[in-house]
Coordinates of C-alpha atoms in Angstrom, one line a residue:
X1 CA 64.4 -40.7 37.7
X2 CA 62.9 -38.5 35.0
X3 CA 63.0 -39.5 31.5
X4 CA 60.0 -37.8 29.9
X5 CA 58.5 -34.3 30.3
X6 CA 55.8 -32.1 28.8
X7 CA 55.9 -28.4 28.3
X8 CA 53.2 -27.2 26.0
X9 CA 53.3 -23.5 26.4
X10 CA 54.4 -21.3 23.5
X11 CA 57.7 -19.2 23.9
X12 CA 56.1 -15.9 24.8
X13 CA 53.6 -17.7 27.2
X14 CA 56.6 -19.1 29.1
X15 CA 58.0 -15.7 29.7
X16 CA 54.8 -14.7 31.3
X17 CA 54.5 -18.0 33.4
X18 CA 58.0 -17.4 34.5
X19 CA 57.4 -13.6 35.8
X20 CA 59.4 -12.8 39.0
X21 CA 60.0 -10.1 41.4
X22 CA 63.4 -8.2 41.1
X23 CA 65.4 -6.7 44.0
X24 CA 63.0 -3.6 43.7
X25 CA 59.9 -5.6 44.1
X26 CA 58.8 -5.1 40.4
X27 CA 57.2 -7.6 38.4
X28 CA 59.4 -8.7 35.4
X29 CA 59.4 -11.4 32.7
X30 CA 62.8 -13.1 31.7
X31 CA 64.0 -12.6 28.2
X32 CA 64.9 -15.3 25.9
X33 CA 68.7 -15.7 25.2
X34 CA 69.6 -14.6 21.7
X35 CA 68.5 -17.1 19.3
X36 CA 66.9 -19.6 21.9
X37 CA 63.5 -18.4 21.2
X38 CA 63.3 -20.1 17.9
X39 CA 65.3 -23.3 19.3
X40 CA 62.4 -24.1 21.8
X41 CA 59.5 -26.0 20.5
X42 CA 56.3 -26.8 22.8
X43 CA 55.9 -30.6 23.3
X44 CA 53.5 -33.0 25.0
X45 CA 56.2 -35.7 25.0
X46 CA 59.9 -34.5 25.3
X47 CA 62.6 -36.9 25.7
X48 CA 66.4 -36.6 26.2
X49 CA 68.5 -35.1 23.4
X50 CA 65.8 -32.7 22.7
X51 CA 65.8 -28.9 23.6
X52 CA 64.1 -28.0 26.9
X53 CA 63.2 -24.6 28.3
X54 CA 65.6 -23.7 31.1
X55 CA 66.1 -20.8 33.5
X56 CA 69.6 -19.7 34.4
X57 CA 71.2 -16.6 35.8
X58 CA 71.9 -14.0 33.2
X59 CA 75.5 -13.4 34.5
X60 CA 76.6 -16.7 32.7
X61 CA 76.2 -14.8 29.4
X62 CA 76.6 -11.3 30.5
X63 CA 79.3 -10.2 33.0
X64 CA 77.7 -7.0 33.9
X65 CA 74.2 -8.6 34.8
X66 CA 73.2 -9.4 38.4
X67 CA 73.2 -13.2 39.3
X68 CA 69.6 -12.7 40.5
X69 CA 68.5 -12.0 37.0
X70 CA 67.1 -14.9 35.3
X71 CA 67.2 -15.5 31.4
X72 CA 65.4 -18.2 29.3
X73 CA 67.5 -20.6 27.3
X74 CA 66.8 -23.8 25.2
X75 CA 69.3 -26.5 26.2
X76 CA 69.7 -30.0 25.1
X77 CA 68.6 -32.5 27.7
X78 CA 71.4 -34.8 28.8
X79 CA 74.6 -33.0 30.0
X80 CA 77.9 -33.1 27.9
X81 CA 80.8 -32.2 30.1
X82 CA 83.0 -29.4 28.8
X83 CA 86.0 -31.8 29.1
X84 CA 84.4 -34.5 26.7
X85 CA 87.0 -35.2 24.0
X86 CA 84.8 -36.8 21.2
X87 CA 83.7 -34.8 18.2
X88 CA 80.0 -36.0 18.5
X89 CA 78.2 -35.8 21.8
X90 CA 76.1 -38.8 21.0
X91 CA 79.3 -40.9 21.6
X92 CA 79.0 -40.6 25.2
X93 CA 78.8 -44.1 26.8
X94 CA 76.6 -43.1 29.8
X95 CA 73.4 -41.4 30.4
X96 CA 73.4 -38.0 31.9
X97 CA 69.8 -37.0 31.6
X98 CA 69.4 -37.2 35.4
X99 CA 71.8 -36.7 38.2
X100 CA 71.4 -38.3 41.4
X101 CA 71.6 -35.8 44.4
X102 CA 73.8 -38.2 46.4
X103 CA 76.5 -38.4 43.6
X104 CA 76.7 -34.9 42.6
X105 CA 79.9 -34.3 44.6
X106 CA 81.4 -37.5 43.6
X107 CA 81.1 -37.4 39.9
X108 CA 83.4 -35.0 38.0
X109 CA 80.7 -34.5 35.4
X110 CA 78.3 -33.0 37.9
X111 CA 80.7 -31.6 40.5
X112 CA 82.5 -29.2 38.4
X113 CA 79.4 -27.5 36.9
X114 CA 77.9 -27.4 40.5
X115 CA 81.2 -25.8 41.9
X116 CA 81.2 -23.4 39.1
X117 CA 77.8 -22.1 39.9
X118 CA 76.3 -23.5 36.7
X119 CA 72.8 -24.2 38.4
X120 CA 69.6 -24.2 36.2
X121 CA 66.0 -24.6 36.5
X122 CA 64.2 -26.9 34.0
X123 CA 60.7 -26.0 33.3
X124 CA 57.8 -28.2 32.4
X125 CA 54.0 -28.6 32.6
X126 CA 55.1 -31.9 34.4
X127 CA 57.0 -35.1 34.0
X128 CA 56.0 -38.7 33.3
X129 CA 56.8 -41.7 35.4
X130 CA 55.8 -45.5 34.9
X131 CA 54.4 -47.7 37.7
X132 CA 54.8 -51.5 37.5
X133 CA 51.3 -52.8 37.5
X134 CA 50.3 -56.4 37.1
X135 CA 53.2 -57.1 34.8
X136 CA 52.8 -53.8 32.8
X137 CA 53.9 -50.3 33.1
X138 CA 51.2 -47.6 33.6
X139 CA 52.4 -44.2 32.9
X140 CA 51.3 -41.3 35.2
X141 CA 51.7 -37.5 34.8
X142 CA 53.1 -35.4 37.9
X143 CA 52.7 -31.8 38.1
X144 CA 52.2 -28.9 40.5
X145 CA 48.6 -28.7 42.1
X146 CA 46.7 -26.2 40.1
X147 CA 44.6 -23.7 41.9
X148 CA 43.5 -21.4 39.1
X149 CA 41.4 -22.6 36.2
X150 CA 41.3 -19.5 34.2
X151 CA 43.4 -19.3 31.0
X152 CA 45.7 -16.6 30.2
X153 CA 44.3 -13.1 29.0
X154 CA 46.4 -10.8 27.0
X155 CA 47.5 -7.8 28.8
X156 CA 46.9 -9.2 32.3
X157 CA 49.2 -10.9 34.8
X158 CA 49.8 -14.5 34.1
X159 CA 47.0 -16.6 35.6
X160 CA 47.4 -19.9 33.6
X161 CA 48.9 -23.1 34.7
X162 CA 51.8 -23.3 37.1
X163 CA 54.8 -24.5 35.7
X164 CA 56.8 -27.4 37.5
X165 CA 60.3 -26.1 38.4
X166 CA 63.1 -28.7 38.7
X167 CA 66.6 -28.1 39.7
X168 CA 69.4 -28.9 37.5
X169 CA 73.0 -28.4 36.3
X170 CA 74.3 -27.4 33.0
X171 CA 77.5 -27.2 31.1
X172 CA 78.9 -25.8 27.8
X173 CA 80.7 -28.2 25.4
X174 CA 82.5 -27.4 22.1
X175 CA 83.7 -30.1 19.6
X176 CA 87.6 -30.5 19.7
X177 CA 87.4 -29.6 15.9
X178 CA 85.6 -26.3 16.6
X179 CA 82.1 -25.3 15.9
X180 CA 79.2 -23.9 17.8
X181 CA 78.9 -24.0 21.7
X182 CA 76.5 -26.6 22.8
X183 CA 74.6 -26.0 26.1
X184 CA 73.3 -29.2 27.8
X185 CA 71.7 -29.9 31.2
X186 CA 70.8 -32.5 33.6
X187 CA 67.7 -33.0 36.1
X188 CA 68.7 -33.6 39.6
X189 CA 66.7 -36.4 41.2
X190 CA 66.0 -37.4 45.0
X191 CA 64.3 -40.3 46.7
X192 CA 60.6 -40.2 45.9
X193 CA 58.3 -38.6 48.5
X194 CA 55.2 -40.3 49.8
X195 CA 53.1 -38.6 47.3
X196 CA 54.5 -40.7 44.5
X197 CA 56.7 -43.4 46.0
X198 CA 54.0 -45.9 45.1
X199 CA 54.6 -45.2 41.6
X200 CA 58.5 -45.1 41.5
X201 CA 61.4 -44.8 44.0
X202 CA 62.9 -41.4 42.5
X203 CA 61.6 -38.1 41.5
X204 CA 63.2 -34.7 40.4
X205 CA 64.4 -32.2 42.9
X206 CA 61.5 -29.7 42.8
X207 CA 61.9 -26.2 43.7
X208 CA 58.6 -25.1 45.1
X209 CA 58.1 -21.2 44.9
X210 CA 59.8 -18.2 43.6
X211 CA 62.3 -17.9 46.6
X212 CA 63.5 -21.4 46.0
X213 CA 64.0 -20.7 42.4
X214 CA 65.9 -17.5 42.9
X215 CA 68.1 -18.9 45.4
X216 CA 69.0 -22.0 43.1
X217 CA 70.1 -19.5 40.3
X218 CA 71.7 -16.9 42.4
X219 CA 75.1 -18.6 42.6
X220 CA 76.9 -15.3 43.8
X221 CA 74.7 -14.7 46.7
X222 CA 73.7 -18.3 47.7
X223 CA 76.9 -20.6 48.0
X224 CA 76.8 -24.4 47.1
X225 CA 76.5 -25.4 50.8
X226 CA 73.3 -23.4 51.0
X227 CA 71.9 -24.3 47.7
X228 CA 72.1 -28.0 48.1
X229 CA 69.7 -27.6 51.1
X230 CA 67.0 -26.8 48.5
X231 CA 67.3 -30.4 47.1
X232 CA 64.8 -32.8 48.7
X233 CA 61.8 -34.6 48.1
X234 CA 58.5 -32.6 48.0
X235 CA 55.0 -33.6 48.9
X236 CA 53.6 -30.7 46.9
X237 CA 52.6 -32.5 43.7
X238 CA 49.5 -33.9 42.0
X239 CA 49.4 -36.9 39.7
X240 CA 47.2 -39.0 37.4
X241 CA 47.4 -42.0 35.1
X242 CA 47.5 -41.2 31.3
X243 CA 47.6 -43.3 28.1
X244 CA 50.4 -45.7 27.2
X245 CA 50.5 -43.6 23.9
X246 CA 53.2 -41.6 25.8
X247 CA 55.5 -44.7 25.9
X248 CA 56.4 -43.9 22.3
X249 CA 58.4 -40.7 22.3
X250 CA 57.3 -40.2 18.7
X251 CA 53.8 -39.5 19.8
X252 CA 53.4 -35.9 20.6
X253 CA 49.6 -34.9 21.0
X254 CA 47.3 -33.8 23.8
X255 CA 46.3 -37.4 24.2
X256 CA 49.8 -37.8 26.2
X257 CA 48.8 -35.9 29.0
X258 CA 45.1 -36.2 29.3
X259 CA 43.8 -38.2 32.3
X260 CA 42.4 -41.7 31.8
X261 CA 40.4 -44.0 34.1
X262 CA 42.2 -47.2 34.9
X263 CA 40.1 -50.3 34.6
X264 CA 39.5 -52.5 37.6
X265 CA 40.0 -56.0 36.7
X266 CA 37.2 -58.0 38.4
X267 CA 38.1 -61.2 40.2
X268 CA 36.5 -64.4 38.9
X269 CA 33.5 -65.4 41.0
X270 CA 34.0 -69.0 42.3
X271 CA 31.4 -71.5 41.0
X272 CA 29.1 -73.5 43.0
X273 CA 31.0 -76.6 42.6
X274 CA 34.4 -74.9 43.3
X275 CA 32.8 -73.6 46.5
X276 CA 31.5 -77.2 47.4
X277 CA 35.1 -78.5 46.8
X278 CA 36.6 -75.8 48.9
X279 CA 34.2 -76.4 52.0
X280 CA 34.7 -80.1 51.6
X281 CA 38.6 -79.8 51.8
X282 CA 38.8 -77.4 54.6
X283 CA 36.0 -78.8 56.9
X284 CA 36.8 -82.1 58.8
X285 CA 34.6 -85.2 58.2
X286 CA 31.8 -85.6 60.9
X287 CA 32.7 -88.2 63.3
X288 CA 30.8 -91.6 63.3
X289 CA 28.5 -92.1 66.1
X290 CA 28.7 -95.9 65.9
X291 CA 30.9 -98.1 67.8
X292 CA 34.7 -98.2 67.1
X293 CA 37.4 -95.7 66.7
X294 CA 37.1 -93.0 63.9
X295 CA 39.3 -93.2 60.8
X296 CA 42.8 -92.5 61.3
X297 CA 44.1 -89.0 60.0
X298 CA 46.6 -90.4 57.6
X299 CA 44.0 -92.8 56.0
X300 CA 41.5 -89.9 55.9
X301 CA 43.9 -87.6 54.2
X302 CA 45.0 -90.4 51.7
X303 CA 41.3 -91.1 51.0
X304 CA 40.5 -87.4 50.3
X305 CA 43.7 -87.0 48.1
X306 CA 42.5 -90.0 46.1
X307 CA 39.0 -88.8 45.7
X308 CA 40.1 -85.4 44.6
X309 CA 42.4 -87.0 42.1
X310 CA 39.5 -88.8 40.8
X311 CA 37.3 -85.6 40.6
X312 CA 39.8 -83.8 38.9
X313 CA 40.4 -86.5 36.2
X314 CA 36.6 -86.6 35.6
X315 CA 36.6 -82.8 35.0
X316 CA 39.4 -82.6 32.4
X317 CA 39.7 -86.2 30.6
X318 CA 37.2 -87.0 27.8
X319 CA 34.8 -89.6 28.5
X320 CA 35.8 -93.2 27.4
X321 CA 33.7 -94.4 24.3
X322 CA 31.4 -97.1 24.9
X323 CA 31.9 -100.3 22.6
X324 CA 29.6 -100.8 19.9
X325 CA 27.2 -103.7 20.1
X326 CA 27.5 -106.1 17.2

């Protein structure tokens, strides 16, 4: 699954980070959909029901645009189907922040947007996942491997961090009583790859590279039967442990994504007496050389059990008080 992400770039930086090549090979930056520039807010710890930066085909909003032309939008995380009849989207009785790839064609909430070409790409620096570790949950931050260390320089081609691009679906809902349209999205998940299955069994369907992103968004040129071939686990990720500060969605600071070093719990060293006891219990008693048969096994075992019981009692019971002399 994917229940928490981080996207810390400013709105204008996101445009540069999402630069692409058009059909003529020219480098272009996607525009923000009207009003969405202000709806988006950077976050170190983004949870469902908040606005996430999302790429979609411009043709969903402009009939004259090409389906290959992307546009940036801010959509609420957690898909609300267009057919939902309640007046408040929070009244939904089930979670739609994630969509399992093996259920996309079975569930109406996801099948209808998929068949209508309402495919999107959810953008993030990375996402968080929790590993069960010694009775606790240790969070990890998962992202694309970064090969460039330079930060962005004004006026130059983007050379900052590479954004994680996750496949998703979106829908448009309007309250039965009217009001503004609400665009929402879900992140498609698949079985985890070997790169992270030791942390969690599920992961987002990650689109690796500009061509994969283009194909997922271009619903006119790339039909559903071809697009779903892009939905599979990927090994092209990196991850590291982070502070449990991220466990609380109200915490939103750089500390949420900073790497930490996990403490290695040292095993208690056995004492000399415990070593002696272990050897005594494991090693057989030496056979007597004098005449007569050795002690029967049952008798020997019973004798040892009795001695062990006495030894344990002496180690945990208080000493009996000696009577005072009169």
